[in-house]
Amino acid sequence: MRSKRSLFGTVSLSLASLLAISTSSGCSKLEELTGDKKEEEPKKEETPEAKPEPTPADGGEEPQVGDKVAVADGGEVEVAVVEPIPVEELRTGLDLMLTLVPEGAEFMIARDATVVADYVEEATRFLDGPMATLDKGPFSSERELAEAKQGFEEVKAKTALIKAALDSSGIDLKQGAAIVKDTKSDQSFIVFNAPDPNALVAVGKATGESDLNDLKCKAIEKAPGFNVCGDEQAAVDAYAPVDDPAPLRAKLGENLPGVNLDDANLVGHVDEGKSDEVYMAVSTIPGQVYLAVTMPQNKDMVELEEGMEPGPASTLAQVQPGSGFVWARVNKALLDEPLRDLKGTPAEPMGKSLTGEFVLAGSVDPGGVIMQMGTTDTPGVEGVLSMGFEMGKGIVPKEIPEVPGSKVVFEQLDLEGGSNKAKAVHFGVTGIPEADVLKSYTGLHLDGWAFAANDVFTLAVGPDKDNVGKLLDVTAGGPSADTLASLPPQLAEGLGRN
C-alpha cells in the first residue's frame, strides 16, 4: 500500500495530468476568458496618470473603421471592426469551491480546470514548429534531439489517449476541480464534478494509469455533482468540507494583498507553517496569465521584499509592447552598501548615480536582450565606459585562440537613434559557425553593447551595428501607453501606484 505522504504526490501528478491534457472541442478556446467578466473602470486614485492615446509611428492620425489603407502589394484594404475577445464567465463561484475544502487543509483549486489543458495544448502546438525546424537543421543527427523528439511524440500520444477517456467519462472540468491535503490525517484527495463518483477510476482503467485504479470515491452530499476520491475508504468517508467559506477567503485575502480573488481561476495554499509555504492566485485572461504568489515563511523572500522599494518605473520606457521583462527597484540604502568599495575610484560617481532601478527585457526591434540600470548621471557613466574601453583595447585579443577564422571586434562607436546620441562600447565576434546558427534560428548576432542615454545605463546583446541605434529612439520617463495597454490590468495599475 502506498504511504500517506506519497499519495499527495501521486494525486497531484494524476490530477495535473488530467487537467493538463484534457481539452474540450473547438479551436478557439484560448480566446475565452476563464475569469469573471469585469467592465468597471479602475478607481482614479489607483490608476496611473492619464496618458494620450497611442499614435501611429508615422505621426499621422489613427485610421478609423471603414477607412482605406495601403498594403504592401500596392492595393488597399478597408479597416475592419476589431471584435472583443469572446468572454466565458466561470461557471463555479470561488465560495462554492472553498466549501469543498475541509478546515485547515491545504489545497489547489481550479474553478475551470479546462484552462490548464488549453495552455498545455497550445504549448504542444507551439513546440511542433521548433521541433520540425530542428529536425531539418544542422543538429538533426544529434542523439539528444532524437530522444527529445521521441519523448515529445509519446506525450502527444498519451494526451490523445487521456483526452478520449475524459471525453467519455462524464467528468465536467468546467465545473472545477481541486487537489486537497488534510494536514491532520496526512491524507490527500481529488475533488471533481461528474454524475458518477467513480468516473476518475474509470479514466485510470481506460488509460492504464494504475495510480487511479485503486482510488476510493464518494459523492459530496452538500455539493450535488461533486465527488471526492482518496487512497483509503475510511479517510474518504470522513471527508468533511467546511460550511462557511468566509474564514478561508479572508485568509487568502490577507496573504494575497491587492489580488481580486473573484478574478482568479486557480487558487492555492500549500506547505502551511513550513519555510516553503505558498499562497497563490492565477487569473487566466485572454492571451495572458496573471500569477500572484506570496511565501510568508520563506526568509529569502522576506529579505527580498525588504530589499525592494516602490518608485517610478523609468527604465520601462525601453520595454516594447508584448515583450517579456523583469523589473525591480532596489532599496537605495542596500544598494549603496556594496558600492562603498568604489569610494575614491573614478567609478565612484557612477555608483552614486545609480537609482536602484533595474530591468531585464527582450527586444523585438532590434532583436536582442537588454539589461538597464537607472542613473542620474548619464555623462558620468559614459566617462567610465570610455575609461574602461581605453584600459581594455590593448588586452582584448583580435581572434579567439584555437578557433581559426574567428574575429573579435572591440571598439567605441557613436550611436544615433531618433534625436538621441550616445557613445557606445562594442564587443563582437564573427567568423565562427555558431554565429551563423544563432542568427538563422533567432535573428540575433554575437554583438554586445554598453552605453548610457535617456537616464539609463544599457547593456544589450543581439543587435547588430545597423540596428542597435533603435534602442536610443525612445522617450525617457516610463512605460509608453502602448506598453501599459499590453500588460495585465493588475500589473499596469500596480506600476501606476508606484
Short mmCIF file of C-alpha atoms in Angstrom, two decimals:
data_model
loop_
_atom_site.label_atom_id
_atom_site.label_comp_id
_atom_site.label_asym_id
_atom_site.label_seq_id
_atom_site.Cartn_x
_atom_site.Cartn_y
_atom_site.Cartn_z
CA MET A 1 0.00 0.00 0.00
CA ARG A 2 1.28 3.46 -0.79
CA SER A 3 2.29 5.67 2.10
CA LYS A 4 0.02 8.53 3.02
CA ARG A 5 2.69 11.01 2.13
CA SER A 6 3.39 9.55 -1.28
CA LEU A 7 -0.27 9.74 -2.17
CA PHE A 8 -0.22 13.52 -2.25
CA GLY A 9 2.48 13.33 -4.90
CA THR A 10 0.52 10.65 -6.74
CA VAL A 11 -2.75 12.54 -6.53
CA SER A 12 -1.07 15.78 -7.52
CA LEU A 13 0.58 14.17 -10.52
CA SER A 14 -2.56 12.33 -11.56
CA LEU A 15 -4.82 15.37 -11.41
CA ALA A 16 -2.15 17.53 -13.01
CA SER A 17 -2.02 15.04 -15.86
CA LEU A 18 -5.78 15.06 -16.20
CA LEU A 19 -6.06 18.82 -16.09
CA ALA A 20 -3.08 19.35 -18.34
CA ILE A 21 -4.05 17.13 -21.20
CA SER A 22 -7.85 17.20 -21.15
CA THR A 23 -9.36 19.54 -23.70
CA SER A 24 -12.81 20.31 -24.99
CA SER A 25 -13.78 20.59 -28.63
CA GLY A 26 -13.18 23.71 -30.68
CA CYS A 27 -10.12 25.56 -31.89
CA SER A 28 -10.79 28.94 -30.29
CA LYS A 29 -10.86 28.04 -26.61
CA LEU A 30 -7.84 30.18 -25.79
CA GLU A 31 -9.95 33.15 -26.82
CA GLU A 32 -12.24 32.58 -23.86
CA LEU A 33 -11.87 34.43 -20.59
CA THR A 34 -11.99 31.97 -17.76
CA GLY A 35 -12.37 34.58 -15.06
CA ASP A 36 -15.30 36.78 -14.06
CA LYS A 37 -16.12 39.45 -16.58
CA LYS A 38 -15.19 42.87 -15.25
CA GLU A 39 -16.24 46.03 -17.00
CA GLU A 40 -15.81 48.56 -14.18
CA GLU A 41 -13.45 51.44 -14.62
CA PRO A 42 -10.49 51.37 -12.17
CA LYS A 43 -10.59 53.83 -9.32
CA LYS A 44 -8.91 57.11 -10.12
CA GLU A 45 -6.63 57.02 -7.10
CA GLU A 46 -5.30 53.61 -8.17
CA THR A 47 -4.58 54.30 -11.82
CA PRO A 48 -1.53 55.87 -13.45
CA GLU A 49 -1.72 59.42 -14.69
CA ALA A 50 -3.77 59.52 -17.84
CA LYS A 51 -1.67 59.16 -20.97
CA PRO A 52 -2.59 60.21 -24.51
CA GLU A 53 -3.87 57.57 -26.88
CA PRO A 54 -1.02 55.88 -28.80
CA THR A 55 -0.46 57.27 -32.28
CA PRO A 56 0.94 55.57 -35.37
CA ALA A 57 4.70 55.54 -35.79
CA ASP A 58 4.49 57.98 -38.70
CA GLY A 59 2.81 60.59 -36.53
CA GLY A 60 -0.39 60.61 -38.60
CA GLU A 61 -3.94 60.07 -37.44
CA GLU A 62 -5.17 56.63 -36.41
CA PRO A 63 -7.22 55.10 -39.29
CA GLN A 64 -10.90 54.65 -38.45
CA VAL A 65 -13.24 51.77 -39.25
CA GLY A 66 -14.19 51.95 -42.93
CA ASP A 67 -11.11 53.93 -43.98
CA LYS A 68 -8.97 52.62 -46.84
CA VAL A 69 -5.32 51.91 -46.00
CA ALA A 70 -2.47 50.90 -48.29
CA VAL A 71 -0.92 47.44 -48.08
CA ALA A 72 2.44 46.06 -49.15
CA ASP A 73 1.28 44.83 -52.58
CA GLY A 74 0.17 48.32 -53.60
CA GLY A 75 -3.55 47.77 -53.09
CA GLU A 76 -5.91 49.00 -50.40
CA VAL A 77 -7.97 47.31 -47.72
CA GLU A 78 -10.78 48.60 -45.56
CA VAL A 79 -10.14 48.94 -41.83
CA ALA A 80 -12.33 46.34 -40.13
CA VAL A 81 -14.10 46.41 -36.79
CA VAL A 82 -11.93 44.82 -34.09
CA GLU A 83 -14.21 42.48 -32.20
CA PRO A 84 -13.55 41.97 -28.48
CA ILE A 85 -12.17 38.59 -27.44
CA PRO A 86 -15.08 36.29 -26.52
CA VAL A 87 -15.54 36.03 -22.77
CA GLU A 88 -16.83 32.97 -20.96
CA GLU A 89 -17.53 33.51 -17.29
CA LEU A 90 -16.57 30.89 -14.74
CA ARG A 91 -19.43 28.52 -14.00
CA THR A 92 -18.42 27.87 -10.40
CA GLY A 93 -18.01 30.63 -7.83
CA LEU A 94 -14.97 30.74 -5.58
CA ASP A 95 -17.05 30.44 -2.42
CA LEU A 96 -18.57 27.15 -3.59
CA MET A 97 -15.12 25.74 -4.36
CA LEU A 98 -13.85 26.85 -0.94
CA THR A 99 -16.70 24.97 0.74
CA LEU A 100 -15.33 21.76 -0.79
CA VAL A 101 -12.19 22.07 1.38
CA PRO A 102 -12.01 20.72 4.96
CA GLU A 103 -10.95 23.08 7.74
CA GLY A 104 -7.17 23.52 7.95
CA ALA A 105 -6.49 21.59 4.73
CA GLU A 106 -4.02 22.56 2.02
CA PHE A 107 -5.45 22.86 -1.47
CA MET A 108 -5.08 23.73 -5.14
CA ILE A 109 -8.39 24.78 -6.68
CA ALA A 110 -9.17 25.23 -10.37
CA ARG A 111 -12.58 26.85 -10.84
CA ASP A 112 -12.39 25.91 -14.53
CA ALA A 113 -9.87 23.12 -14.97
CA THR A 114 -10.06 23.14 -18.76
CA VAL A 115 -7.94 26.30 -18.94
CA VAL A 116 -4.89 24.36 -17.75
CA ALA A 117 -5.43 21.94 -20.59
CA ASP A 118 -5.80 24.79 -23.06
CA TYR A 119 -2.42 26.27 -22.21
CA VAL A 120 -0.68 22.90 -22.33
CA GLU A 121 -2.33 22.11 -25.67
CA GLU A 122 -1.19 25.48 -27.01
CA ALA A 123 2.33 24.81 -25.71
CA THR A 124 2.33 21.50 -27.59
CA ARG A 125 1.33 23.25 -30.79
CA PHE A 126 4.00 25.86 -30.18
CA LEU A 127 6.66 23.17 -29.84
CA ASP A 128 5.61 21.45 -33.06
CA GLY A 129 7.21 24.19 -35.16
CA PRO A 130 10.63 24.37 -33.44
CA MET A 131 10.85 20.57 -33.28
CA ALA A 132 10.23 20.34 -37.03
CA THR A 133 12.81 23.07 -37.70
CA LEU A 134 15.45 21.40 -35.53
CA ASP A 135 14.76 18.08 -37.23
CA LYS A 136 15.81 19.62 -40.56
CA GLY A 137 18.67 21.74 -39.20
CA PRO A 138 22.37 21.10 -38.55
CA PHE A 139 21.65 19.24 -35.30
CA SER A 140 19.18 16.73 -36.79
CA SER A 141 21.56 13.81 -36.30
CA GLU A 142 22.24 14.53 -32.61
CA ARG A 143 21.16 11.77 -30.22
CA GLU A 144 19.69 14.25 -27.73
CA LEU A 145 17.39 15.69 -30.40
CA ALA A 146 16.19 12.23 -31.42
CA GLU A 147 15.41 11.39 -27.78
CA ALA A 148 13.59 14.68 -27.30
CA LYS A 149 11.52 14.10 -30.43
CA GLN A 150 10.61 10.59 -29.32
CA GLY A 151 9.58 11.82 -25.87
CA PHE A 152 7.53 14.61 -27.42
CA GLU A 153 5.65 12.16 -29.63
CA GLU A 154 4.96 9.90 -26.63
CA VAL A 155 3.49 12.83 -24.70
CA LYS A 156 1.25 13.74 -27.64
CA ALA A 157 0.04 10.15 -27.91
CA LYS A 158 -0.69 9.96 -24.18
CA THR A 159 -2.51 13.27 -24.43
CA ALA A 160 -4.84 11.92 -27.08
CA LEU A 161 -5.48 8.75 -25.06
CA ILE A 162 -6.42 10.51 -21.83
CA LYS A 163 -8.44 13.16 -23.67
CA ALA A 164 -10.56 10.42 -25.22
CA ALA A 165 -11.04 8.77 -21.82
CA LEU A 166 -12.07 12.04 -20.20
CA ASP A 167 -14.47 12.89 -23.01
CA SER A 168 -16.39 9.69 -22.33
CA SER A 169 -16.06 9.75 -18.52
CA GLY A 170 -18.66 12.38 -17.70
CA ILE A 171 -16.16 14.48 -15.72
CA ASP A 172 -17.02 18.15 -16.21
CA LEU A 173 -13.77 20.06 -15.74
CA LYS A 174 -15.54 23.35 -16.44
CA GLN A 175 -17.35 22.98 -13.11
CA GLY A 176 -14.00 22.98 -11.31
CA ALA A 177 -11.65 20.53 -9.63
CA ALA A 178 -9.29 20.51 -6.66
CA ILE A 179 -6.40 18.69 -5.04
CA VAL A 180 -6.78 18.71 -1.26
CA LYS A 181 -4.48 17.53 1.53
CA ASP A 182 -5.86 17.08 5.04
CA THR A 183 -2.92 18.09 7.25
CA LYS A 184 -4.41 16.34 10.30
CA SER A 185 -4.59 12.88 8.73
CA ASP A 186 -1.91 13.48 6.08
CA GLN A 187 -4.39 12.11 3.52
CA SER A 188 -4.78 13.57 0.04
CA PHE A 189 -7.86 13.78 -2.16
CA ILE A 190 -9.12 14.72 -5.62
CA VAL A 191 -12.39 16.65 -5.88
CA PHE A 192 -14.17 16.82 -9.25
CA ASN A 193 -17.62 17.14 -10.83
CA ALA A 194 -19.27 14.14 -12.51
CA PRO A 195 -22.54 12.18 -12.33
CA ASP A 196 -20.59 9.03 -11.38
CA PRO A 197 -18.33 9.25 -8.27
CA ASN A 198 -16.13 6.51 -9.80
CA ALA A 199 -15.58 8.35 -13.09
CA LEU A 200 -11.94 9.01 -12.20
CA VAL A 201 -11.32 5.32 -11.57
CA ALA A 202 -12.78 4.55 -15.00
CA VAL A 203 -10.36 7.02 -16.59
CA GLY A 204 -7.47 5.23 -14.89
CA LYS A 205 -8.55 1.85 -16.21
CA ALA A 206 -9.05 3.19 -19.73
CA THR A 207 -5.62 4.80 -19.88
CA GLY A 208 -3.53 2.36 -17.88
CA GLU A 209 -2.95 4.86 -15.06
CA SER A 210 -2.70 2.33 -12.24
CA ASP A 211 -2.48 5.02 -9.56
CA LEU A 212 -6.13 5.88 -10.27
CA ASN A 213 -7.44 2.31 -10.35
CA ASP A 214 -7.38 1.80 -6.56
CA LEU A 215 -8.91 5.13 -5.54
CA LYS A 216 -11.93 5.05 -3.22
CA CYS A 217 -14.61 7.60 -4.08
CA LYS A 218 -17.91 9.04 -2.83
CA ALA A 219 -20.31 11.85 -3.70
CA ILE A 220 -20.16 15.03 -1.59
CA GLU A 221 -23.72 15.34 -0.29
CA LYS A 222 -23.59 19.07 0.49
CA ALA A 223 -22.38 19.89 -3.05
CA PRO A 224 -24.51 18.00 -5.60
CA GLY A 225 -22.49 16.84 -8.60
CA PHE A 226 -19.13 16.97 -6.81
CA ASN A 227 -17.23 13.88 -5.71
CA VAL A 228 -14.11 13.13 -3.71
CA CYS A 229 -11.58 10.33 -4.21
CA GLY A 230 -8.70 9.23 -1.99
CA ASP A 231 -6.46 6.30 -1.20
CA GLU A 232 -8.28 4.95 1.87
CA GLN A 233 -12.02 4.36 2.20
CA ALA A 234 -12.11 5.43 5.86
CA ALA A 235 -10.48 8.76 5.04
CA VAL A 236 -12.86 9.34 2.13
CA ASP A 237 -15.86 8.53 4.32
CA ALA A 238 -14.61 11.03 6.92
CA TYR A 239 -14.05 13.81 4.36
CA ALA A 240 -15.91 16.82 5.81
CA PRO A 241 -15.76 20.14 3.92
CA VAL A 242 -16.41 23.43 5.74
CA ASP A 243 -19.83 25.06 5.77
CA ASP A 244 -18.67 28.69 5.69
CA PRO A 245 -16.08 29.84 3.11
CA ALA A 246 -15.59 33.25 4.76
CA PRO A 247 -12.64 32.37 7.07
CA LEU A 248 -10.71 30.72 4.23
CA ARG A 249 -11.45 33.58 1.85
CA ALA A 250 -10.26 36.06 4.50
CA LYS A 251 -7.04 34.09 4.99
CA LEU A 252 -6.36 34.12 1.26
CA GLY A 253 -7.08 37.84 1.04
CA GLU A 254 -4.76 38.62 3.95
CA ASN A 255 -1.88 36.72 2.36
CA LEU A 256 -2.52 37.87 -1.23
CA PRO A 257 -2.89 41.64 -0.79
CA GLY A 258 -4.07 43.55 -3.84
CA VAL A 259 -5.44 40.43 -5.55
CA ASN A 260 -9.09 40.26 -6.60
CA LEU A 261 -9.80 36.65 -5.66
CA ASP A 262 -13.02 36.57 -7.67
CA ASP A 263 -10.96 37.19 -10.82
CA ALA A 264 -8.75 34.19 -10.07
CA ASN A 265 -9.31 30.85 -11.75
CA LEU A 266 -6.59 28.98 -9.85
CA VAL A 267 -6.21 29.46 -6.09
CA GLY A 268 -3.95 27.56 -3.73
CA HIS A 269 -2.32 27.28 -0.31
CA VAL A 270 0.29 24.58 0.36
CA ASP A 271 3.02 23.69 2.89
CA GLU A 272 1.40 25.62 5.75
CA GLY A 273 3.79 26.56 8.54
CA LYS A 274 6.87 25.49 6.58
CA SER A 275 9.56 27.66 5.02
CA ASP A 276 8.15 26.79 1.60
CA GLU A 277 4.56 27.78 2.49
CA VAL A 278 2.90 29.28 -0.58
CA TYR A 279 -0.27 31.25 -1.25
CA MET A 280 -1.08 31.71 -4.92
CA ALA A 281 -3.77 33.00 -7.26
CA VAL A 282 -3.78 32.83 -11.05
CA SER A 283 -6.07 34.81 -13.34
CA THR A 284 -6.27 33.26 -16.80
CA ILE A 285 -7.43 36.10 -19.05
CA PRO A 286 -7.38 36.22 -22.88
CA GLY A 287 -3.80 35.89 -24.09
CA GLN A 288 -2.32 36.35 -20.62
CA VAL A 289 -1.75 34.61 -17.31
CA TYR A 290 -1.54 36.77 -14.17
CA LEU A 291 0.19 34.98 -11.28
CA ALA A 292 0.34 36.29 -7.71
CA VAL A 293 2.47 34.36 -5.18
CA THR A 294 3.49 35.01 -1.58
CA MET A 295 5.79 32.93 0.63
CA PRO A 296 5.33 34.42 4.12
CA GLN A 297 7.62 31.94 5.93
CA ASN A 298 10.50 32.00 3.44
CA LYS A 299 13.38 34.04 4.87
CA ASP A 300 14.93 34.65 1.46
CA MET A 301 11.65 36.01 0.10
CA VAL A 302 11.15 38.20 3.18
CA GLU A 303 14.65 39.62 2.75
CA LEU A 304 13.99 40.15 -0.95
CA GLU A 305 10.80 42.05 -0.16
CA GLU A 306 12.61 44.21 2.38
CA GLY A 307 15.26 44.94 -0.22
CA MET A 308 12.74 46.42 -2.65
CA GLU A 309 11.08 49.81 -2.62
CA PRO A 310 8.32 51.49 -4.65
CA GLY A 311 9.18 54.22 -7.13
CA PRO A 312 8.91 55.38 -10.73
CA ALA A 313 9.45 52.76 -13.44
CA SER A 314 11.56 54.97 -15.69
CA THR A 315 13.55 52.12 -17.25
CA LEU A 316 10.37 50.61 -18.65
CA ALA A 317 10.49 53.29 -21.35
CA GLN A 318 12.64 50.84 -23.32
CA VAL A 319 10.25 47.89 -23.00
CA GLN A 320 8.26 47.29 -26.17
CA PRO A 321 4.60 46.18 -26.13
CA GLY A 322 4.35 42.41 -25.87
CA SER A 323 7.98 41.90 -24.83
CA GLY A 324 8.79 39.93 -21.71
CA PHE A 325 10.59 41.76 -18.92
CA VAL A 326 11.63 41.62 -15.27
CA TRP A 327 11.63 44.96 -13.45
CA ALA A 328 12.70 45.83 -9.92
CA ARG A 329 13.63 48.81 -7.80
CA VAL A 330 16.19 48.00 -5.11
CA ASN A 331 16.25 49.84 -1.80
CA LYS A 332 18.83 52.58 -2.37
CA ALA A 333 20.32 52.18 1.11
CA LEU A 334 21.03 48.50 0.45
CA LEU A 335 22.47 49.31 -2.97
CA ASP A 336 24.89 51.85 -1.53
CA GLU A 337 26.43 49.29 0.84
CA PRO A 338 28.32 47.18 -1.76
CA LEU A 339 29.19 50.31 -3.76
CA ARG A 340 31.31 51.64 -0.91
CA ASP A 341 34.23 49.72 -2.40
CA LEU A 342 34.18 52.23 -5.26
CA LYS A 343 34.99 55.12 -2.92
CA GLY A 344 37.99 57.07 -4.13
CA THR A 345 37.96 55.43 -7.57
CA PRO A 346 36.95 57.02 -10.89
CA ALA A 347 33.83 54.84 -10.81
CA GLU A 348 32.56 56.31 -7.52
CA PRO A 349 30.33 58.99 -9.14
CA MET A 350 28.78 56.35 -11.38
CA GLY A 351 27.97 54.16 -8.38
CA LYS A 352 26.38 57.04 -6.50
CA SER A 353 24.26 57.93 -9.53
CA LEU A 354 22.50 54.55 -9.71
CA THR A 355 18.85 54.89 -8.71
CA GLY A 356 18.33 51.25 -7.77
CA GLU A 357 16.02 50.62 -10.72
CA PHE A 358 16.76 47.63 -12.96
CA VAL A 359 15.07 45.98 -15.92
CA LEU A 360 15.88 42.85 -17.94
CA ALA A 361 13.85 42.66 -21.14
CA GLY A 362 13.59 41.14 -24.55
CA SER A 363 13.71 43.46 -27.55
CA VAL A 364 11.71 42.78 -30.70
CA ASP A 365 13.11 45.53 -32.93
CA PRO A 366 16.06 45.31 -32.83
CA GLY A 367 16.10 41.69 -31.76
CA GLY A 368 18.05 41.12 -28.58
CA VAL A 369 18.13 41.12 -24.80
CA ILE A 370 18.74 44.28 -22.80
CA MET A 371 19.60 44.99 -19.18
CA GLN A 372 19.30 48.54 -17.93
CA MET A 373 20.05 50.40 -14.71
CA GLY A 374 18.63 53.79 -13.85
CA THR A 375 21.14 56.62 -13.39
CA THR A 376 21.08 60.33 -12.61
CA ASP A 377 24.45 61.00 -14.26
CA THR A 378 24.49 59.87 -17.90
CA PRO A 379 27.69 61.82 -18.79
CA GLY A 380 29.46 60.34 -15.78
CA VAL A 381 28.55 56.79 -16.79
CA GLU A 382 29.69 57.47 -20.34
CA GLY A 383 33.02 58.69 -18.99
CA VAL A 384 33.53 55.48 -17.02
CA LEU A 385 32.74 53.44 -20.14
CA SER A 386 35.29 55.40 -22.15
CA MET A 387 37.89 54.82 -19.47
CA GLY A 388 37.10 51.11 -19.47
CA PHE A 389 37.47 50.97 -23.24
CA GLU A 390 40.89 52.62 -23.12
CA MET A 391 42.01 50.12 -20.50
CA GLY A 392 40.69 47.11 -22.41
CA LYS A 393 41.54 47.83 -26.02
CA GLY A 394 45.10 46.63 -25.59
CA ILE A 395 44.02 43.48 -23.77
CA VAL A 396 41.15 42.10 -25.85
CA PRO A 397 42.51 39.66 -28.49
CA LYS A 398 41.82 40.09 -32.19
CA GLU A 399 40.62 36.50 -32.51
CA ILE A 400 39.50 33.60 -30.35
CA PRO A 401 42.51 31.38 -29.60
CA GLU A 402 42.38 27.99 -31.33
CA VAL A 403 39.32 28.99 -33.42
CA PRO A 404 40.55 29.50 -36.99
CA GLY A 405 38.78 32.24 -38.92
CA SER A 406 37.31 33.90 -35.86
CA LYS A 407 37.48 37.66 -35.44
CA VAL A 408 36.94 39.73 -32.31
CA VAL A 409 35.96 43.38 -32.51
CA PHE A 410 36.37 45.72 -29.54
CA GLU A 411 35.66 49.34 -30.40
CA GLN A 412 33.97 52.55 -29.36
CA LEU A 413 31.32 53.96 -31.69
CA ASP A 414 28.91 56.88 -31.87
CA LEU A 415 25.28 55.73 -31.99
CA GLU A 416 22.23 57.67 -33.12
CA GLY A 417 18.55 56.89 -32.69
CA GLY A 418 15.81 59.43 -33.24
CA SER A 419 17.03 62.64 -31.64
CA ASN A 420 19.29 60.83 -29.16
CA LYS A 421 23.00 60.11 -29.38
CA ALA A 422 25.39 58.03 -27.30
CA LYS A 423 28.97 56.80 -27.33
CA ALA A 424 28.93 53.00 -27.06
CA VAL A 425 31.49 50.30 -26.37
CA HIS A 426 31.00 47.41 -28.82
CA PHE A 427 32.23 43.82 -28.48
CA GLY A 428 31.53 41.48 -31.40
CA VAL A 429 32.52 38.05 -32.67
CA THR A 430 32.38 36.87 -36.29
CA GLY A 431 33.79 34.04 -38.37
CA ILE A 432 32.52 31.12 -36.29
CA PRO A 433 29.77 28.62 -37.28
CA GLU A 434 27.87 29.18 -34.03
CA ALA A 435 27.26 32.80 -35.02
CA ASP A 436 25.51 31.73 -38.23
CA VAL A 437 23.41 29.15 -36.37
CA LEU A 438 22.37 31.74 -33.77
CA LYS A 439 21.39 34.22 -36.47
CA SER A 440 19.44 31.66 -38.51
CA TYR A 441 17.41 30.42 -35.55
CA THR A 442 16.92 33.60 -33.52
CA GLY A 443 17.90 36.55 -35.71
CA LEU A 444 20.42 37.58 -33.03
CA HIS A 445 24.06 38.48 -33.56
CA LEU A 446 27.12 37.85 -31.40
CA ASP A 447 27.34 41.54 -30.60
CA GLY A 448 27.32 43.20 -27.19
CA TRP A 449 26.86 46.91 -26.48
CA ALA A 450 27.29 49.18 -23.48
CA PHE A 451 26.17 52.81 -23.47
CA ALA A 452 24.39 55.46 -21.39
CA ALA A 453 21.43 57.52 -22.62
CA ASN A 454 17.91 58.52 -21.56
CA ASP A 455 18.85 58.33 -17.85
CA VAL A 456 19.78 54.64 -18.08
CA PHE A 457 22.94 52.58 -18.42
CA THR A 458 22.27 49.89 -21.05
CA LEU A 459 23.87 46.51 -21.74
CA ALA A 460 22.46 44.93 -24.91
CA VAL A 461 23.21 41.59 -26.58
CA GLY A 462 21.95 40.61 -30.02
CA PRO A 463 21.51 43.77 -32.15
CA ASP A 464 23.99 44.35 -34.97
CA LYS A 465 25.67 47.63 -35.86
CA ASP A 466 22.94 48.63 -38.32
CA ASN A 467 20.09 48.31 -35.83
CA VAL A 468 21.41 48.98 -32.33
CA GLY A 469 20.63 52.69 -32.68
CA LYS A 470 16.92 51.86 -32.43
CA LEU A 471 17.46 51.31 -28.71
CA LEU A 472 18.06 55.05 -28.37
CA ASP A 473 14.87 56.06 -30.14
CA VAL A 474 12.69 56.20 -27.02
CA THR A 475 11.44 58.88 -24.66
CA ALA A 476 12.68 58.68 -21.07
CA GLY A 477 10.21 58.70 -18.22
CA GLY A 478 8.42 55.37 -18.03
CA PRO A 479 6.39 52.82 -19.98
CA SER A 480 4.52 54.00 -23.07
CA ALA A 481 0.74 53.93 -23.32
CA ASP A 482 1.05 51.01 -25.76
CA THR A 483 3.19 49.03 -23.32
CA LEU A 484 0.80 49.66 -20.42
CA ALA A 485 -2.13 48.61 -22.60
CA SER A 486 -0.38 45.32 -23.40
CA LEU A 487 0.02 44.39 -19.71
CA PRO A 488 -2.49 42.61 -17.45
CA PRO A 489 -4.65 45.30 -15.79
CA GLN A 490 -3.39 44.34 -12.33
CA LEU A 491 0.23 44.93 -13.36
CA ALA A 492 -0.48 48.19 -15.18
CA GLU A 493 -2.37 49.53 -12.17
CA GLY A 494 0.42 48.41 -9.83
CA LEU A 495 3.01 50.32 -11.83
CA GLY A 496 0.79 53.38 -11.59
CA ARG A 497 0.57 53.07 -7.80
CA ASN A 498 4.37 53.00 -7.56
#
